[in-house]
Coordinates of C-alpha atoms and ligand atoms in Angstrom, one line a residue:
M1 CA -64.0 12.4 16.5
R2 CA -61.1 13.2 18.7
D3 CA -59.3 15.9 16.0
S4 CA -63.3 17.7 15.8
V5 CA -62.6 17.8 19.2
W6 CA -59.3 18.9 20.0
I7 CA -59.4 21.3 17.2
T8 CA -62.4 23.2 18.6
R9 CA -60.0 23.5 21.7
L10 CA -57.5 25.8 20.0
L11 CA -59.9 27.0 18.3
A12 CA -61.6 28.1 21.3
I13 CA -58.4 28.6 23.4
S14 CA -57.3 31.2 20.3
L15 CA -59.9 33.7 20.6
V16 CA -59.7 33.2 24.3
I17 CA -55.9 34.2 24.1
L18 CA -56.4 36.9 21.2
A19 CA -59.1 38.5 23.5
A20 CA -57.1 38.1 26.3
I21 CA -53.9 39.2 24.8
V22 CA -55.5 42.7 23.4
L23 CA -57.3 43.5 26.2
L24 CA -53.6 43.0 28.3
L25 CA -52.1 45.1 26.0
S26 CA -54.4 47.6 25.6
N27 CA -54.2 48.2 28.9
K28 CA -50.3 48.2 30.0
E29 CA -47.6 50.1 29.4
V30 CA -44.9 47.8 28.4
S31 CA -42.1 47.7 30.7
N32 CA -38.1 48.3 28.8
S33 CA -35.8 48.7 31.0
N34 CA -37.1 48.4 35.2
L35 CA -39.7 46.0 36.7
T36 CA -41.5 49.0 38.1
A37 CA -45.4 48.1 39.5
N38 CA -48.1 49.4 38.4
S39 CA -50.4 51.2 40.8
Q40 CA -53.3 51.1 38.6
S41 CA -55.8 47.8 38.4
P42 CA -55.4 47.0 34.8
S43 CA -58.9 48.5 33.9
E44 CA -57.5 51.1 35.1
Q45 CA -55.1 51.8 33.1
K46 CA -54.8 54.0 29.8
V47 CA -51.5 53.3 28.1
W48 CA -50.0 53.5 25.2
S49 CA -46.8 52.0 23.6
P50 CA -45.3 52.0 19.8
A51 CA -44.0 49.0 22.0
N52 CA -47.8 47.4 22.6
V53 CA -48.2 48.3 18.8
Q54 CA -45.4 45.4 17.9
Y55 CA -46.1 43.3 20.2
Q56 CA -49.5 43.1 19.4
S57 CA -49.5 42.7 16.0
A58 CA -46.2 40.0 16.9
I59 CA -48.2 37.3 19.1
K60 CA -51.6 37.6 17.4
P61 CA -52.4 33.9 18.3
T62 CA -52.5 31.4 15.5
I63 CA -55.9 28.6 15.2
P64 CA -53.7 25.7 13.5
T65 CA -54.6 24.4 10.6
P66 CA -52.9 20.9 10.7
K67 CA -50.4 20.3 8.7
P68 CA -47.0 17.9 8.3
N69 CA -44.1 19.1 8.6
Q70 CA -45.6 22.9 8.5
P71 CA -44.6 23.7 12.3
T72 CA -47.8 26.3 13.3
P73 CA -48.1 27.3 16.5
I74 CA -50.4 25.2 19.2
P75 CA -52.5 28.0 22.4
N76 CA -51.9 27.4 25.7
Q77 CA -53.1 28.4 28.8
S78 CA -55.7 31.6 28.5
P79 CA -55.0 34.3 30.7
N80 CA -58.0 35.7 31.5
N81 CA -61.4 33.1 30.2
Q82 CA -63.1 35.8 32.1
V83 CA -63.5 37.2 28.4
A84 CA -64.0 33.7 26.9
A85 CA -68.1 33.8 27.9
V86 CA -68.6 36.7 26.0
T87 CA -66.9 35.0 23.4
P88 CA -69.1 33.3 20.5
K89 CA -68.0 30.4 19.4
P90 CA -67.6 28.1 16.0
Q91 CA -69.5 24.8 17.5
P92 CA -66.9 21.8 16.8
T93 CA -69.1 19.2 14.3
Q94 CA -71.3 20.1 12.4
T95 CA -74.2 17.9 10.6
N96 CA -75.0 18.2 7.1
N97 CA -79.0 20.4 7.9
Q98 CA -77.1 22.2 9.7
K99 CA -74.3 23.1 7.4
N100 CA -77.0 23.7 4.8
N101 CA -79.4 25.9 7.0
Q102 CA -76.1 28.4 7.8
K103 CA -75.0 28.3 3.4
T104 CA -79.6 29.5 3.3
N105 CA -78.9 32.0 5.7
Q106 CA -75.5 33.4 4.2
K107 CA -77.5 34.1 1.3
N108 CA -80.0 35.1 3.2
N109 CA -78.5 37.1 4.8
Q110 CA -79.4 36.4 8.3
V111 CA -78.0 36.6 10.7
I112 CA -77.0 33.1 12.0
K113 CA -77.3 32.5 15.7
P114 CA -73.9 32.2 18.1
Q115 CA -73.7 28.7 18.9
P116 CA -73.6 27.3 22.3
L117 CA -70.6 27.4 24.3
P118 CA -68.1 24.9 24.5
K119 CA -67.7 23.8 28.7
T120 CA -65.3 24.7 30.6
P121 CA -63.7 23.2 34.0
F122 CA -63.3 26.0 36.1
T123 CA -65.3 28.7 37.3
T124 CA -63.9 31.9 39.4
T125 CA -65.0 32.8 42.3
A126 CA -66.1 36.0 43.7
T127 CA -62.2 36.4 45.8
F128 CA -60.8 36.0 43.0
R129 CA -62.5 39.3 41.8
S130 CA -61.7 40.7 44.4
Y131 CA -57.8 40.5 44.3
Q132 CA -56.2 42.0 41.6
P133 CA -51.6 41.7 42.5
K134 CA -50.0 44.5 40.4
Y135 CA -48.4 43.5 37.2
T136 CA -46.1 44.6 34.7
V137 CA -45.4 43.3 31.2
A138 CA -40.4 42.7 30.1
W139 CA -41.6 40.5 26.6
A140 CA -38.5 38.6 26.7
D141 CA -36.4 38.6 23.5
P142 CA -37.8 36.4 20.9
S143 CA -34.9 34.7 20.5
N144 CA -35.5 33.2 23.4
Y145 CA -38.6 31.2 22.8
G146 CA -40.4 29.4 19.8
D147 CA -43.1 28.5 18.0
R148 CA -46.2 26.4 19.5
F149 CA -45.7 22.8 17.5
V150 CA -48.9 20.7 15.1
T151 CA -46.1 17.6 15.0
D152 CA -43.1 16.2 16.6
I153 CA -40.1 15.6 14.4
H154 CA -41.5 13.0 13.3
G155 CA -44.4 14.2 11.8
M156 CA -47.5 13.5 14.5
P157 CA -49.8 15.1 15.5
L158 CA -48.9 16.5 18.9
M159 CA -52.6 16.6 21.6
N160 CA -51.4 17.2 24.5
P161 CA -52.7 19.8 26.5
P162 CA -51.3 22.2 28.7
I163 CA -49.1 21.2 32.1
I164 CA -48.2 24.6 34.6
V165 CA -44.1 24.1 35.0
L166 CA -43.2 26.3 37.9
H167 CA -39.7 27.2 38.8
E168 CA -38.1 29.5 40.9
T169 CA -34.8 32.3 40.0
T170 CA -31.3 31.8 40.2
N171 CA -31.4 35.3 41.7
S172 CA -33.6 38.4 41.2
A173 CA -36.4 38.9 38.6
Q174 CA -34.5 41.8 38.1
S175 CA -31.5 40.1 37.1
A176 CA -33.8 37.5 35.3
V177 CA -36.0 39.6 33.4
N178 CA -32.4 41.5 31.4
T179 CA -31.6 37.7 30.9
F180 CA -34.2 36.8 28.6
K181 CA -34.0 40.8 26.9
T182 CA -30.8 40.2 26.2
N183 CA -30.7 38.9 22.0
N184 CA -29.3 35.2 22.3
S185 CA -30.2 34.6 18.5
A186 CA -26.3 32.9 18.3
D187 CA -26.1 31.4 21.1
E188 CA -28.7 29.5 21.4
N189 CA -27.6 27.3 24.7
R190 CA -28.4 30.9 26.3
Q191 CA -31.9 30.6 24.8
V192 CA -33.8 30.6 27.8
S193 CA -37.3 32.2 29.4
Y194 CA -40.8 31.8 31.1
H195 CA -44.4 32.6 30.1
T196 CA -43.9 34.6 33.7
L197 CA -42.0 35.5 37.0
I198 CA -43.9 35.9 40.4
A199 CA -41.5 39.0 42.0
R200 CA -41.1 38.3 46.3
N201 CA -43.7 41.8 46.2
G202 CA -45.9 39.6 44.2
L203 CA -45.4 41.2 41.2
V204 CA -46.7 39.2 37.6
V205 CA -44.6 39.9 35.3
Y206 CA -45.4 38.9 31.9
L207 CA -42.0 37.8 29.8
V208 CA -43.8 35.8 27.0
P209 CA -46.8 35.7 25.4
P210 CA -49.1 31.7 25.7
D211 CA -49.3 30.8 22.3
K212 CA -45.6 30.6 21.5
R213 CA -43.2 27.8 23.8
A214 CA -40.5 29.5 26.3
F215 CA -38.4 27.4 26.9
G216 CA -38.1 26.7 30.6
A217 CA -37.2 22.5 30.3
G218 CA -34.0 21.0 28.6
N219 CA -34.3 17.1 28.9
S220 CA -38.1 16.8 30.1
V221 CA -40.9 14.1 31.1
F222 CA -44.2 15.2 32.4
E223 CA -46.3 11.9 34.0
G224 CA -49.1 12.1 34.8
A225 CA -52.5 10.6 34.6
G226 CA -52.7 9.6 30.9
G227 CA -49.0 8.6 30.7
I228 CA -45.5 10.2 30.0
E229 CA -45.6 13.2 27.8
T230 CA -42.7 14.5 26.4
V231 CA -42.1 15.9 22.8
Q232 CA -38.9 16.2 20.7
T233 CA -39.9 19.4 18.0
N234 CA -35.2 19.5 16.9
L235 CA -33.3 16.3 17.0
N236 CA -30.7 17.2 18.0
L237 CA -32.5 18.4 21.1
K238 CA -34.0 15.3 23.9
P239 CA -37.3 15.6 23.6
S240 CA -39.0 18.1 26.1
V241 CA -42.2 19.1 27.8
N242 CA -41.6 22.9 26.7
N243 CA -43.9 21.8 23.4
F244 CA -47.3 21.7 25.6
A245 CA -46.0 23.3 28.6
Y246 CA -46.9 27.3 30.9
H247 CA -43.9 27.4 32.9
V248 CA -43.9 30.1 35.9
S249 CA -41.8 31.3 37.6
L250 CA -40.7 32.0 40.9
E251 CA -38.2 35.8 42.2
T252 CA -35.9 32.9 44.6
P253 CA -35.3 34.8 48.7
P254 CA -32.1 37.3 48.3
D255 CA -30.4 33.9 51.2
A256 CA -30.3 32.1 48.0
W257 CA -29.1 33.8 45.0
D258 CA -27.4 32.1 43.0
K259 CA -26.3 29.1 46.0
N260 CA -27.3 25.4 44.7
V261 CA -29.0 25.2 48.0
S262 CA -31.1 21.9 48.5
S263 CA -33.6 24.6 50.8
H264 CA -34.3 28.3 52.2
S265 CA -36.3 30.7 53.7
G266 CA -39.5 30.0 51.3
Y267 CA -42.0 32.3 49.1
T268 CA -44.2 35.6 50.3
D269 CA -46.8 35.4 51.3
E270 CA -47.7 38.1 47.9
Q271 CA -45.6 35.1 45.5
Y272 CA -48.3 32.7 46.6
Y273 CA -51.9 34.6 45.1
A274 CA -50.1 36.0 42.0
L275 CA -49.7 33.1 41.9
A276 CA -52.2 30.8 42.6
W277 CA -54.8 34.2 40.3
L278 CA -52.7 34.1 37.8
I279 CA -53.8 30.0 36.9
A280 CA -57.0 30.2 38.1
Q281 CA -57.3 32.2 35.2
S282 CA -56.7 28.7 33.2
D283 CA -58.8 26.0 32.6
V284 CA -54.6 23.8 33.2
P285 CA -55.8 20.8 36.1
D286 CA -54.7 20.5 39.9
D287 CA -53.3 17.1 38.3
R288 CA -50.7 19.3 36.0
I289 CA -49.2 21.3 37.9
T290 CA -46.3 20.4 38.2
T291 CA -42.4 21.1 39.1
H292 CA -39.2 21.7 37.5
R293 CA -37.5 19.2 39.7
A294 CA -40.6 16.4 38.6
V295 CA -40.5 17.1 35.1
D296 CA -36.4 17.2 34.8
R297 CA -35.2 14.6 33.5
S298 CA -31.7 16.5 33.3
G299 CA -30.6 15.3 36.6
Q300 CA -30.0 18.7 37.5
R301 CA -33.1 20.5 37.7
I302 CA -35.0 20.8 41.7
D303 CA -36.2 24.1 41.9
P304 CA -38.6 25.0 42.8
V305 CA -36.7 24.4 45.7
S306 CA -39.1 25.4 48.6
F307 CA -42.4 24.8 47.3
D308 CA -45.3 24.6 50.1
F309 CA -48.0 22.1 46.9
D310 CA -50.7 21.8 50.6
K311 CA -50.7 26.2 50.7
F312 CA -50.3 26.9 47.4
F313 CA -53.8 24.9 46.4
N314 CA -55.1 26.3 49.5
I315 CA -55.2 29.5 47.7
L316 CA -56.2 28.3 44.1
H317 CA -59.7 26.9 45.5
T318 CA -60.6 29.5 46.4
F319 CA -60.6 31.8 43.9
R320 CA -61.6 29.1 41.0
V321 CA -64.5 26.0 41.7
K322 CA -64.5 23.3 39.0
N323 CA -67.4 22.9 37.7
A324 CA -70.5 20.6 37.7
Ligands
ZN401 ZN1 -36.5 26.0 35.8

């Protein structure tokens, strides 16, 4: 029973991601060198480039079918749950009667009625819809991220719901983007990425497709309401939260660039709003939004160092509300 619920969830999330990515790519121009903001809102953008087409095929989400020893990507966070509301989804479990009816319908070439949508835990607000940060896409080199696994190294099925892990950059947003664009296939230790980066001016930079496993945290554990969660997918590496994490990084203020400080002047209002806007589109609950500092077990990561959770949650709660 739990399996079928989980598979339905994955299917639903996959469809949302596919719809959102198609929406995103159909409106976006890939920025290859500079972090240039789009002055138009996404709905006004009609720019296409060969890079878009290439990535559109590369990041097409897969619906996982659990096959031991054959890792398949697990989708994670939905970039836009508004799209989901118009996508008909198959029902998780069907009675034999329903299955027979469906067969009969198919035989008779009749239209099958769309099934009811699974309930989502949050709804975005009018305030959310009135706010639109600028954004750009600067895809990381594929050597800096991987697929999400459906089983761990022991062949155990992985069912962790997604978490969101917040970070900050060590230097400017542009410098981080340059790092992620570097092909690091020759050196495993240099492979690093976040899914999304938020610049000081609130510009949202999409780096890694949400259905992929970004390399944002090494040795790490999430301690949630359900206990300890971490996943080992590589015998040579410590377990990590990467397999079920969506990593978002804030551009650090210039006064802390390349300095190992325990606090700094903080993040801009634009960053807090853009971050809340991004997260409001996911179904990840508040208590699964965490920091690199909280999940790190290497003893070396303390970012984001001056993050104001109260301020962030206040904004987030004006952007999304829990469904009754
Ligand atoms: Zn970090």
